Short mmCIF file of C-alpha atoms in Angstrom, two decimals:
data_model
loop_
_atom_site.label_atom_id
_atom_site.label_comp_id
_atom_site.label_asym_id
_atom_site.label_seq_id
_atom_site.Cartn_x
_atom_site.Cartn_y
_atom_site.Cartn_z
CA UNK A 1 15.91 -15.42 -8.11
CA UNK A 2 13.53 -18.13 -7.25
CA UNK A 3 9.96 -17.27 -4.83
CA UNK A 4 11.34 -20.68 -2.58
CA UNK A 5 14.28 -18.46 -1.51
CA UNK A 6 11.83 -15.87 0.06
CA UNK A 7 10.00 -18.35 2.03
CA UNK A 8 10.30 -18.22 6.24
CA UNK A 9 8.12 -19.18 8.83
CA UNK A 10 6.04 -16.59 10.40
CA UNK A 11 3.43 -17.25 12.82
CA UNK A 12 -0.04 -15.66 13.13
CA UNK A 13 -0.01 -13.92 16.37
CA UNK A 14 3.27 -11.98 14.68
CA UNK A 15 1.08 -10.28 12.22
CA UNK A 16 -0.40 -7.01 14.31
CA UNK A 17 -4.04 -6.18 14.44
CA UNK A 18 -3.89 -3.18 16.18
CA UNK A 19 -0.99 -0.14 15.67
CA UNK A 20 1.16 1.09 18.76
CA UNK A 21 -1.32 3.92 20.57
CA UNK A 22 1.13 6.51 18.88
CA UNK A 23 1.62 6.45 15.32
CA UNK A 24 5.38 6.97 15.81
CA UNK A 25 6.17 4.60 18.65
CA UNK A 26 6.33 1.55 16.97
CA UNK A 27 9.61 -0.21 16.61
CA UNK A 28 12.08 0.74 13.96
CA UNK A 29 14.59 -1.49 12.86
CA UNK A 30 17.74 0.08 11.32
CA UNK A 31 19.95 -2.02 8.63
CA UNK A 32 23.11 -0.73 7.72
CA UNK A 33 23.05 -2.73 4.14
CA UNK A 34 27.03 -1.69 3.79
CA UNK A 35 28.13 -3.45 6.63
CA UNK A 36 24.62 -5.57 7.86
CA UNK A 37 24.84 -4.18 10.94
CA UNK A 38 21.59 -4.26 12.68
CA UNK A 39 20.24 -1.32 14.98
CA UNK A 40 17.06 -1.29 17.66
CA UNK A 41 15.15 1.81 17.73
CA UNK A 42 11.65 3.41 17.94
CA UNK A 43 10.41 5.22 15.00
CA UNK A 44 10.37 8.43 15.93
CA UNK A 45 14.19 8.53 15.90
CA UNK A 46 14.34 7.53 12.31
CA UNK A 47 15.28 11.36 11.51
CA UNK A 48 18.41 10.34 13.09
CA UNK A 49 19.98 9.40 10.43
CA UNK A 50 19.31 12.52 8.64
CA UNK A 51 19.83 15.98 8.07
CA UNK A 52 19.57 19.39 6.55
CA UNK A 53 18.13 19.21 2.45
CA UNK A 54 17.69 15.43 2.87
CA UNK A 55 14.63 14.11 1.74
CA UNK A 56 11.28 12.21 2.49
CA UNK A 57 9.13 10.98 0.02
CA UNK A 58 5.69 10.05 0.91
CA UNK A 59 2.88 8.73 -0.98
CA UNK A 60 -0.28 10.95 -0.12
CA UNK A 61 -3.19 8.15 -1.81
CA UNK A 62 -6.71 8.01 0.32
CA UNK A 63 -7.73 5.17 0.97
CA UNK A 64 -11.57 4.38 -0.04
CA UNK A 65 -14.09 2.09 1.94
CA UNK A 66 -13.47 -0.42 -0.79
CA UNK A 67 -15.31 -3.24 0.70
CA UNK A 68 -18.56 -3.54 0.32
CA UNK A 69 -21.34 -6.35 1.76
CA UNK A 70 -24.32 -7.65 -0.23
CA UNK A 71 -27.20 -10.25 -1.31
CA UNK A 72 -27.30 -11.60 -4.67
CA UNK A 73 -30.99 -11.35 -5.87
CA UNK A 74 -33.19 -14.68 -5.82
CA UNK A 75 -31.18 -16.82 -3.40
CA UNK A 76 -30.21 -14.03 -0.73
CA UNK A 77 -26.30 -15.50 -0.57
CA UNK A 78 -23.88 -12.93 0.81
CA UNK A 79 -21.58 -11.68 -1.53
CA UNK A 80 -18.36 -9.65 -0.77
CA UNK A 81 -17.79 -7.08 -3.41
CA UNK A 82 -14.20 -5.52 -3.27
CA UNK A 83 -14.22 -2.26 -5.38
CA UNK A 84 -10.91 -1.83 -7.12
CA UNK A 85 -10.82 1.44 -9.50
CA UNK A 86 -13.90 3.33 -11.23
CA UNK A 87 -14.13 2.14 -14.95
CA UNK A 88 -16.61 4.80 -15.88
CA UNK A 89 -18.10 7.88 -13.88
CA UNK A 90 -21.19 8.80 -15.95
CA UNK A 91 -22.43 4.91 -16.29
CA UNK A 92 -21.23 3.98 -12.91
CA UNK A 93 -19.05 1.13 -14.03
CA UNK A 94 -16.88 -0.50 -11.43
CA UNK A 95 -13.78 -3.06 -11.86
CA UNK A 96 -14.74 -5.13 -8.57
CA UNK A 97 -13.64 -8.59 -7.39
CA UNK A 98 -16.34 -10.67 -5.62
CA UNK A 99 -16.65 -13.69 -3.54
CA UNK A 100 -17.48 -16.19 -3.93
CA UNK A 101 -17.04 -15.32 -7.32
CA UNK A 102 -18.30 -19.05 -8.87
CA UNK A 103 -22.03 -17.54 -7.81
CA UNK A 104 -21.91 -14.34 -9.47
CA UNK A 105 -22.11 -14.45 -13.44
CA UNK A 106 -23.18 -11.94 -16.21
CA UNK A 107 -26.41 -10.73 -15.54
CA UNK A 108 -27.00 -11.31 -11.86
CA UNK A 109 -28.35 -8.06 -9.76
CA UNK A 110 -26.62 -7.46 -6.09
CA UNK A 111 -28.00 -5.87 -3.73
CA UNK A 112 -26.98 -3.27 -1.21
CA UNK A 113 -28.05 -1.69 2.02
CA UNK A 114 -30.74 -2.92 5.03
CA UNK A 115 -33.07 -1.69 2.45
CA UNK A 116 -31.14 -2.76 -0.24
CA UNK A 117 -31.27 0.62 -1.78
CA UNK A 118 -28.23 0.35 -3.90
CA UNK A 119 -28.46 -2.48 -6.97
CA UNK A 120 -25.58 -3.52 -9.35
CA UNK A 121 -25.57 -5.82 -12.41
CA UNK A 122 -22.83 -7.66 -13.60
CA UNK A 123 -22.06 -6.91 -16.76
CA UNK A 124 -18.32 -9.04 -17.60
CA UNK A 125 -16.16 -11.38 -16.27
CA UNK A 126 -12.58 -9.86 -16.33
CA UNK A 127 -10.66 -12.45 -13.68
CA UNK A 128 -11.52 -16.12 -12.01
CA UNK A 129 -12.55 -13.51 -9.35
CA UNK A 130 -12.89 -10.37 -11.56
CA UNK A 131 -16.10 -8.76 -12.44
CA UNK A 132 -17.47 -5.59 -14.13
CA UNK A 133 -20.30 -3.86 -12.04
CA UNK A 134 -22.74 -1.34 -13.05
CA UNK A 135 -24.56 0.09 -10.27
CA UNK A 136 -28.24 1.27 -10.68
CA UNK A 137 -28.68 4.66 -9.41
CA UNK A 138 -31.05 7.70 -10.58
CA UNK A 139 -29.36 10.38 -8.54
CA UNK A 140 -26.44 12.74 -9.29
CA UNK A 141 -23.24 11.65 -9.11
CA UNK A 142 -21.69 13.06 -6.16
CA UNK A 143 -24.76 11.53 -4.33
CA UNK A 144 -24.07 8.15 -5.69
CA UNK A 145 -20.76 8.65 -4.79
CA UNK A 146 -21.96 9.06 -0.96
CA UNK A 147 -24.07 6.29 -1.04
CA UNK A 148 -21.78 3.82 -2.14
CA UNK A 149 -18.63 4.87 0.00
CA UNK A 150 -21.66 4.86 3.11
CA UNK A 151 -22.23 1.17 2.52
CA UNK A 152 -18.07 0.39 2.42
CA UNK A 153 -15.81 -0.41 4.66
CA UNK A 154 -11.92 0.24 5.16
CA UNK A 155 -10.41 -2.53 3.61
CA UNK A 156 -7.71 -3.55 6.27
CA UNK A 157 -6.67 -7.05 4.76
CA UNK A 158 -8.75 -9.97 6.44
CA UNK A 159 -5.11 -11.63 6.97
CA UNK A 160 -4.48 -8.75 9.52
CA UNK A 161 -7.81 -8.75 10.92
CA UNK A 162 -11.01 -10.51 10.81
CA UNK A 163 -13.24 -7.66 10.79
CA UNK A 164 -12.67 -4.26 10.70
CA UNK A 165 -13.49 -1.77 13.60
CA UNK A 166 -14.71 2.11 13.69
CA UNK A 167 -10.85 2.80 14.72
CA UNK A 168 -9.45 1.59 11.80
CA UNK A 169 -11.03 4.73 9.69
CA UNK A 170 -8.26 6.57 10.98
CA UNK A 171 -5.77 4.21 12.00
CA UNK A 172 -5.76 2.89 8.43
CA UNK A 173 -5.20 6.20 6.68
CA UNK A 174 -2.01 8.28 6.80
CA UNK A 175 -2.35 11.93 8.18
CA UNK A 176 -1.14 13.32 5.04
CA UNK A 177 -3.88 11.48 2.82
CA UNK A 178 -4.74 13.67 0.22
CA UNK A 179 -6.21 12.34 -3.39
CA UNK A 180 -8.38 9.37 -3.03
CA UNK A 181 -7.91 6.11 -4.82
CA UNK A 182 -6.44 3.79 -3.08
CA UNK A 183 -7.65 -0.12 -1.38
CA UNK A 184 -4.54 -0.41 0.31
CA UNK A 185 -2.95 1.89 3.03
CA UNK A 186 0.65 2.88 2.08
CA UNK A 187 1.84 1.35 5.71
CA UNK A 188 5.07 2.59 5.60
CA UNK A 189 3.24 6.00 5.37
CA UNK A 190 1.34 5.25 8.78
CA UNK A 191 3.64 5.48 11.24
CA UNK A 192 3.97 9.69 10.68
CA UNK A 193 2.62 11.61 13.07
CA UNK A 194 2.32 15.61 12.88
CA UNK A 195 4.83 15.59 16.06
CA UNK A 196 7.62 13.80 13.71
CA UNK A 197 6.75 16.49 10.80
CA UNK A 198 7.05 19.13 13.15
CA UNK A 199 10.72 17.59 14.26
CA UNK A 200 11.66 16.94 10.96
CA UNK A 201 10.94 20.61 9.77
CA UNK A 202 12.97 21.87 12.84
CA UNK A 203 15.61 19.60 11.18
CA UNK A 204 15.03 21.12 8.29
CA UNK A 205 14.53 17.64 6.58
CA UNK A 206 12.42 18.36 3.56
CA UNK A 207 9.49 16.40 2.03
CA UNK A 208 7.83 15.62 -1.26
CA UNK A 209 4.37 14.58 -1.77
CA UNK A 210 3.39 11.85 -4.44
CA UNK A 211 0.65 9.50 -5.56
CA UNK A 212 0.02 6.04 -6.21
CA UNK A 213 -2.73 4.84 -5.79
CA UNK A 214 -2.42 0.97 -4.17
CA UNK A 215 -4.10 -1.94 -5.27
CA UNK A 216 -4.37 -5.31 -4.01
CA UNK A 217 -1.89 -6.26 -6.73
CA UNK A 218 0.77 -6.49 -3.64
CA UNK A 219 -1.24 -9.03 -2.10
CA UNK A 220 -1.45 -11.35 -4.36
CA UNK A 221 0.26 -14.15 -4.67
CA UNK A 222 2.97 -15.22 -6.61
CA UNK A 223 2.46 -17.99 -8.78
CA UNK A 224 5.50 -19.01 -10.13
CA UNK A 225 9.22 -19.92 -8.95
CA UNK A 226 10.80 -18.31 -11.41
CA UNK A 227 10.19 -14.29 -10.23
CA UNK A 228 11.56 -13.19 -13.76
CA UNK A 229 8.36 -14.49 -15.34
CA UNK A 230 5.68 -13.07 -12.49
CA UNK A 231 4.04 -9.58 -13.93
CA UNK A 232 2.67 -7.52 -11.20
CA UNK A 233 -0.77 -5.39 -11.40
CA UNK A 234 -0.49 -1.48 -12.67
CA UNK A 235 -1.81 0.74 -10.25
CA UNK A 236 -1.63 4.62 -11.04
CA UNK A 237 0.98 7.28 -10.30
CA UNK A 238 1.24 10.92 -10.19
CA UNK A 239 4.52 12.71 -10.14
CA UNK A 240 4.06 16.25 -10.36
CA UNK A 241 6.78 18.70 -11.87
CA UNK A 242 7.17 20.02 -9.24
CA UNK A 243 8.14 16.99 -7.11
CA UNK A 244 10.41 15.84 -9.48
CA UNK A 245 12.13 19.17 -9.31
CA UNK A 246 12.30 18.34 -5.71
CA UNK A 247 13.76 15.12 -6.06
CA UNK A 248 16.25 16.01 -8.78
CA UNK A 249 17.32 19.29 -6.49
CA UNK A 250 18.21 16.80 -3.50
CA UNK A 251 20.34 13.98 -5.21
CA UNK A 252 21.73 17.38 -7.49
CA UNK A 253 22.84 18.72 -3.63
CA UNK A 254 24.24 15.61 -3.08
CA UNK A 255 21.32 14.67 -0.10
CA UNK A 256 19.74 11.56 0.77
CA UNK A 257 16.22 11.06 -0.95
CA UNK A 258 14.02 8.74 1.44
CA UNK A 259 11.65 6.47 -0.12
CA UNK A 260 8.86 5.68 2.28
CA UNK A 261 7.14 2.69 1.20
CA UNK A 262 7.17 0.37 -1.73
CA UNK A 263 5.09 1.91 -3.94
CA UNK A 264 6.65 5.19 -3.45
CA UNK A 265 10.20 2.80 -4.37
CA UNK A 266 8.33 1.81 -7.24
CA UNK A 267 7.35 5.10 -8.42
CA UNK A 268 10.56 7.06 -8.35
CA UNK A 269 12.03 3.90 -10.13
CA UNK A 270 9.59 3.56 -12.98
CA UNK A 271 9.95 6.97 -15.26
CA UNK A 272 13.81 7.59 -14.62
CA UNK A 273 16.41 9.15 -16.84
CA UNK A 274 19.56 7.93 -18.39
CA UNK A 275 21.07 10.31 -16.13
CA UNK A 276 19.22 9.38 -13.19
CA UNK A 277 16.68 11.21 -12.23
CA UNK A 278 13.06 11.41 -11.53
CA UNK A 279 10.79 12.57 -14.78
CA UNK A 280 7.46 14.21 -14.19
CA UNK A 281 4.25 11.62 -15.23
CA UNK A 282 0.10 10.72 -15.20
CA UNK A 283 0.79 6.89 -16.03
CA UNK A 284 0.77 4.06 -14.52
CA UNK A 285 3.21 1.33 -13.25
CA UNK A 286 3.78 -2.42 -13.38
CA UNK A 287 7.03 -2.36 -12.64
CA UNK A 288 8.40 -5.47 -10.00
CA UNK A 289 11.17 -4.73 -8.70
CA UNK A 290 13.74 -8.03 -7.05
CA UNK A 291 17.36 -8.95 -6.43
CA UNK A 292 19.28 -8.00 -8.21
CA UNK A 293 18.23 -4.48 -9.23
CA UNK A 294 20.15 -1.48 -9.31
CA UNK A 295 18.56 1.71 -8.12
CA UNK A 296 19.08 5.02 -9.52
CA UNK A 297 16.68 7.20 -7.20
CA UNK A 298 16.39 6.53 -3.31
CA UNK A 299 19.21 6.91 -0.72
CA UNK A 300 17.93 5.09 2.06
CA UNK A 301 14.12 3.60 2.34
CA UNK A 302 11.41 2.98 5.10
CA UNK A 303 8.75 -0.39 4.78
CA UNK A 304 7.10 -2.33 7.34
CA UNK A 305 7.62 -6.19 7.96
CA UNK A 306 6.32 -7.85 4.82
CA UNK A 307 4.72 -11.67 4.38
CA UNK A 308 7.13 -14.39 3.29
CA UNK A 309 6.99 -14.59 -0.72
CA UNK A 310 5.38 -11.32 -0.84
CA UNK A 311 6.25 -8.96 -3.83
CA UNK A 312 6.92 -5.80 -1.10
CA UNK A 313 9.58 -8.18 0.68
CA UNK A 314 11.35 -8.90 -2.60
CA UNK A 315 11.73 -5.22 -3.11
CA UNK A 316 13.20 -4.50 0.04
CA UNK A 317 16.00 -6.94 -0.65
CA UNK A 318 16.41 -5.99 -3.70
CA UNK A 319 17.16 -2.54 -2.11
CA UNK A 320 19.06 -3.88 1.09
CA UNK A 321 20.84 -6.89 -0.10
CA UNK A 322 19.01 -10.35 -0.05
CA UNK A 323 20.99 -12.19 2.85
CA UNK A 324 21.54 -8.88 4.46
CA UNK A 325 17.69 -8.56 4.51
CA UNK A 326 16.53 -12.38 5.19
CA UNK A 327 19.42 -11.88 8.23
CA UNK A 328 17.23 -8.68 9.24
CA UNK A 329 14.04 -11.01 9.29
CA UNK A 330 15.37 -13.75 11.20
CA UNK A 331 16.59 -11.26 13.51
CA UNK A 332 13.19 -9.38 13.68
CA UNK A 333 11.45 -12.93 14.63
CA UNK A 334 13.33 -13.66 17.48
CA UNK A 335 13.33 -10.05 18.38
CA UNK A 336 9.17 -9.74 18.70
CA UNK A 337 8.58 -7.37 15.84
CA UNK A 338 5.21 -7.43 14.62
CA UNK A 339 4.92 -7.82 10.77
CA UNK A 340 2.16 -5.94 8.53
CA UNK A 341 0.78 -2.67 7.45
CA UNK A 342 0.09 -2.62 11.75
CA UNK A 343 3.35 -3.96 12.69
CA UNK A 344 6.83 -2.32 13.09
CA UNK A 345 9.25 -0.51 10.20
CA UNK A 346 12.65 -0.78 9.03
CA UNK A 347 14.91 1.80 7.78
CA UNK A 348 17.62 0.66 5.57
CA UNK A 349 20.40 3.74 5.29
#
């Protein structure tokens, strides 16, 4: 498929800034990607459409206060440094992307803090925009660790919002956050609240917890027309044995295994068997997923309102049927949804 055909106009005032006042009172969209048909719900009544043994799969990532605000030495500019994954705990290496990133070359010292107490040299240029950081501390790990994370912010994505707001600590983590690692909330993830878990377990609706931890690698744009050719960023995932087992058991039982979010559509799609099904795994994933694709794990899946051209958007159609899903768009426009990791959900069953 070509990146033109996932093009649409959507206004600025459509992307939310701030989630419903209940995590589970959004909107929720329902496709029907059999028939097309198109349903208007709130989220808390996406357990619905299930029942007894089916499944939910969430991804349980924390998300870190990735962004980070400094000077570079000498000229006092302010430099945005965006920390993306620890290279190296015991030297305190850090793959980081900075802006703006034509200022910052090997060998320049940033500086962190009112005091600037915290100091990092750049030691590589990885990206246009990628750098290698070591940071300059004396102190044990764990209080390195504080410091930095102290000086951070959430990252909610400056497209959403401008600047970022005590509220968003929480509103821009999922309640079941669990193994930190991640820049990006899992949105899909977000709109759970511990009434919904308590429904779905009197529903006896089961759930499986996995991890990927989300980079900005979703974000990014794509550069060429031709999506066969575009080669997303890895991030890590974690499938335990004993999620798998999970998994397996449901589709075995012939139940419905929920996906909730693209990365968690990713995951369950990346280490799969001939016979189809899930295989335990440590790795780490690359793997883009676009019309046509045929899927061997999920049942049914959950994902916010994505941007047009966006990688997450071409995995939703890949999963609900591209005009089926473009239809669903168009329809969510003139409907008042509100796209991004704030905005509304869609369940496709």
């Amino acid at each position: 498929m070509k990146l033109s055909q996932f093009q649409f106009a959507l206004p600025k005032d459509r992307v939310a800034q701030e989630p419903t006042r209940w995590r589970d009172e959004c909107r929720l969209m329902v496709l029907h990607k059999d028939t097309g048909e198109i349903e208007h719900r709130l989220f808390k009544d996406v357990i619905d459409y299930f029942g007894k043994d089916d499944r939910f799969v969430f991804n349980d990532t924390k998300v870190f206060p990735a962004r980070l605000y400094g000077k570079k030495e000498k000229t006092g500019a302010d430099i945005m440094v965006f920390l993306l994954r620890e290279l190296n705990r015991e030297q305190r290496l850090w793959d980081v992307i900075v802006e703006p990133a034509r200022k910052i070359r090997i060998g320049n010292k940033l500086y962190f803090g009112e005091d600037e107490s915290l100091v990092a040299e750049v030691i590589d240029n990885t990206t246009s925009r990628g750098r290698t950081l070591r940071f300059l501390y004396d102190g044990s790990y764990e209080e390195f660790k504080k410091v930095l994370f102290s000086l951070g912010e959430v990252p909610v994505p400056q497209w959403v919002k401008p600047h970022v707001t005590r509220e968003d600590t929480e509103n821009f983590q999922t309640i079941f956050a669990a193994h930190e690692g991640a820049v990006s909330a899992p949105a899909a993830g977000l709109h759970f609240s511990r009434e919904l878990f308590n429904r779905m377990i009197l529903k006896d609706i089961r759930k499986s917890f996995i991890t990927v931890h989300m980079g900005i690698g979703h974000f990014r744009r794509v550069d060429v027309e031709d999506l066969s050719k575009h080669r997303t960023d890895a991030e890590r995932m974690i499938i335990s044995p004993e999620a798998a087992e999970e998994i397996n058991g449901t589709k075995d039982g012939g139940h419905k295994v929920v996906a909730v979010g693209i990365t968690v559509i990713r995951a369950l799609e990346t280490n799969v068997t001939p016979g189809k099904r899930v295989n335990p795994c440590d790795t780490w994933t690359d793997k883009f997923i676009f019309p046509p694709y045929s899927f061997s794990i999920p049942s049914a899946i959950i994902s916010n309102f994505h941007l047009p051209e966006s990688t997450m958007l071409m995995a939703v159609a890949a999963f609900g049927g591209f005009d089926k899903v473009m239809n669903a768009y168009k329809v969510a426009l003139e409907e008042g949804y509100r796209f991004g990791p704030y905005g509304d959900a869609m369940l496709i069953v």
